[in-house]
XYZ file of N, CA and C in Angstrom:
198
model
N 5.613 24.721 -0.284
C 6.579 25.073 -0.860
C 7.651 25.320 -0.416
N 8.624 24.382 -0.708
C 9.708 25.262 -0.256
C 10.884 24.673 -1.148
N 11.211 25.997 -1.343
C 12.129 26.331 -2.675
C 13.888 26.894 -1.304
N 14.869 26.363 -2.510
C 15.999 26.662 -1.455
C 16.477 27.966 -0.672
N 16.060 29.077 -1.255
C 16.111 30.414 -0.575
C 15.276 29.857 0.821
N 14.191 29.378 1.194
C 14.089 29.104 2.065
C 14.047 28.622 2.801
N 15.021 27.227 2.500
C 15.416 26.310 2.711
C 16.911 26.883 3.530
N 17.852 28.186 2.900
C 18.827 28.934 3.265
C 17.904 29.152 4.442
N 17.256 30.514 4.598
C 17.097 31.151 4.958
C 16.744 30.606 6.038
N 15.902 29.173 6.524
C 15.463 28.706 7.481
C 16.484 28.183 8.468
N 18.158 27.170 7.965
C 18.965 27.375 8.384
C 19.962 27.829 8.795
N 20.121 29.543 8.448
C 20.421 30.663 9.016
C 20.079 30.865 10.227
N 17.910 30.598 11.076
C 17.457 30.865 11.334
C 18.016 29.881 12.990
N 17.969 28.788 11.914
C 18.775 27.233 13.175
C 19.513 27.043 13.575
N 21.481 27.685 12.298
C 22.543 28.127 13.464
C 22.417 28.995 14.028
N 21.931 30.061 13.767
C 21.865 31.291 14.746
C 21.160 30.652 16.300
N 19.780 30.246 16.406
C 19.302 29.893 17.020
C 19.448 28.053 17.530
N 19.510 27.428 18.157
C 20.143 26.135 18.239
C 17.563 25.503 18.868
N 17.507 26.625 19.031
C 16.199 26.669 19.944
C 15.052 26.570 18.199
N 15.572 27.289 17.530
C 14.423 27.582 16.210
C 13.545 26.222 16.129
N 12.400 26.595 16.055
C 12.500 25.216 15.160
C 11.449 25.283 13.893
N 12.088 24.726 12.623
C 11.424 25.426 11.291
C 9.677 25.274 11.220
N 9.384 23.599 11.674
C 7.897 23.414 11.440
C 6.774 24.460 12.179
N 7.236 24.775 13.955
C 6.643 25.582 14.384
C 6.757 26.989 13.544
N 8.528 27.032 13.279
C 8.189 28.559 12.539
C 6.790 28.565 11.146
N 6.816 27.728 10.279
C 6.147 27.669 9.467
C 4.535 27.573 9.614
N 4.419 26.947 10.336
C 2.911 27.115 11.189
C 2.036 28.301 11.592
N 3.425 28.518 12.404
C 2.624 30.541 12.789
C 2.233 31.145 12.100
N 3.594 31.520 10.732
C 3.117 31.939 9.826
C 2.215 31.636 9.047
N 1.962 30.660 8.509
C 0.287 29.728 8.126
C -1.017 30.093 8.631
N -0.578 30.456 10.249
C -1.713 30.944 10.971
C -2.091 32.065 11.223
N -1.002 33.436 10.732
C -1.235 34.584 10.433
C -1.403 34.923 9.897
N -0.938 34.531 8.483
C -1.751 34.535 6.666
C -3.273 34.213 6.869
N -3.291 32.928 7.262
C -4.481 33.101 7.433
C -5.744 34.296 8.241
N -4.620 34.202 9.033
C -5.862 35.486 9.899
C -6.025 37.330 9.002
N -5.165 37.420 8.568
C -4.755 38.624 7.535
C -6.173 37.941 6.303
N -6.179 36.988 5.633
C -6.697 36.810 4.385
C -8.161 37.021 5.614
N -8.584 36.952 6.427
C -9.598 36.522 7.133
C -10.322 37.790 7.585
N -9.617 38.393 8.422
C -9.208 39.890 8.358
C -10.596 41.278 7.203
N -9.208 40.489 6.036
C -9.554 40.858 4.197
C -10.583 40.540 3.955
N -11.107 39.590 4.298
C -12.730 38.327 3.184
C -13.761 39.450 3.984
N -13.630 39.858 5.573
C -14.311 40.189 6.460
C -14.875 41.691 6.566
N -13.588 42.691 5.767
C -13.312 43.499 5.390
C -13.233 44.083 6.700
N -12.601 43.866 7.839
C -12.388 44.305 8.844
C -10.657 45.014 9.124
N -11.127 46.191 8.895
C -9.904 47.486 8.679
C -9.134 47.036 10.054
N -9.434 47.880 10.981
C -9.529 47.608 11.809
C -8.107 46.501 12.332
N -8.743 45.045 12.389
C -7.879 43.826 12.429
C -6.714 43.796 12.117
N -7.376 44.962 10.064
C -5.325 44.431 9.156
C -4.562 45.197 9.893
N -4.586 46.323 10.491
C -4.275 47.573 10.774
C -3.059 47.430 11.845
N -3.775 45.884 12.723
C -3.187 45.558 14.111
C -2.223 44.240 13.638
N -2.442 43.591 12.174
C -1.796 42.293 11.944
C -0.667 43.055 11.180
N -0.819 43.547 10.687
C -0.239 44.202 9.000
C 0.264 45.583 9.155
N 1.811 45.731 8.363
C 2.663 46.853 8.163
C 1.544 47.894 7.870
N 2.385 49.192 7.736
C 1.714 50.632 6.871
C 0.922 50.006 5.659
N 2.392 49.478 4.398
C 2.242 49.610 3.882
C 1.640 48.256 2.972
N 1.644 47.727 3.700
C -0.062 46.044 3.249
C -0.768 46.667 3.819
N -1.419 47.195 5.238
C -2.605 47.678 5.470
C -3.540 47.998 4.426
N -1.899 49.819 3.948
C -2.788 50.435 3.090
C -3.051 50.206 1.900
N -3.504 48.930 1.470
C -3.823 48.179 0.185
C -4.425 47.661 0.882
N -4.124 46.846 1.677
C -5.922 45.831 1.837
C -6.961 47.162 2.011
N -6.723 48.081 2.531
C -7.873 48.894 2.592
C -8.464 49.372 1.303
N -7.159 49.522 0.501
C -8.035 50.159 -0.939
C -8.909 49.432 -0.962
N -8.237 47.644 -1.157
C -8.734 47.071 -1.783
C -10.118 46.804 -1.448
N -10.606 47.223 -0.248
C -11.605 47.087 0.505
C -12.505 48.203 0.539
N -12.290 49.334 0.490
C -12.542 50.356 -0.193
C -13.104 50.520 -1.641
N -12.882 49.721 -2.068
C -13.553 49.832 -4.023
C -14.175 49.108 -3.963
């Protein structure tokens, strides 16, 4: 889903780095999101710790423990 904010941020990245590829960036983000969800569904807190920052990890770990 593309919003005006997303479009503006991607345009800023492209202006700062002419080699920036918005499609590749979004595909990478989609893949990373999938990896995080997969680790969560498997209850793999070790992998989640490697994929997320502390706050996000703590939220996922608490949900797994519950």
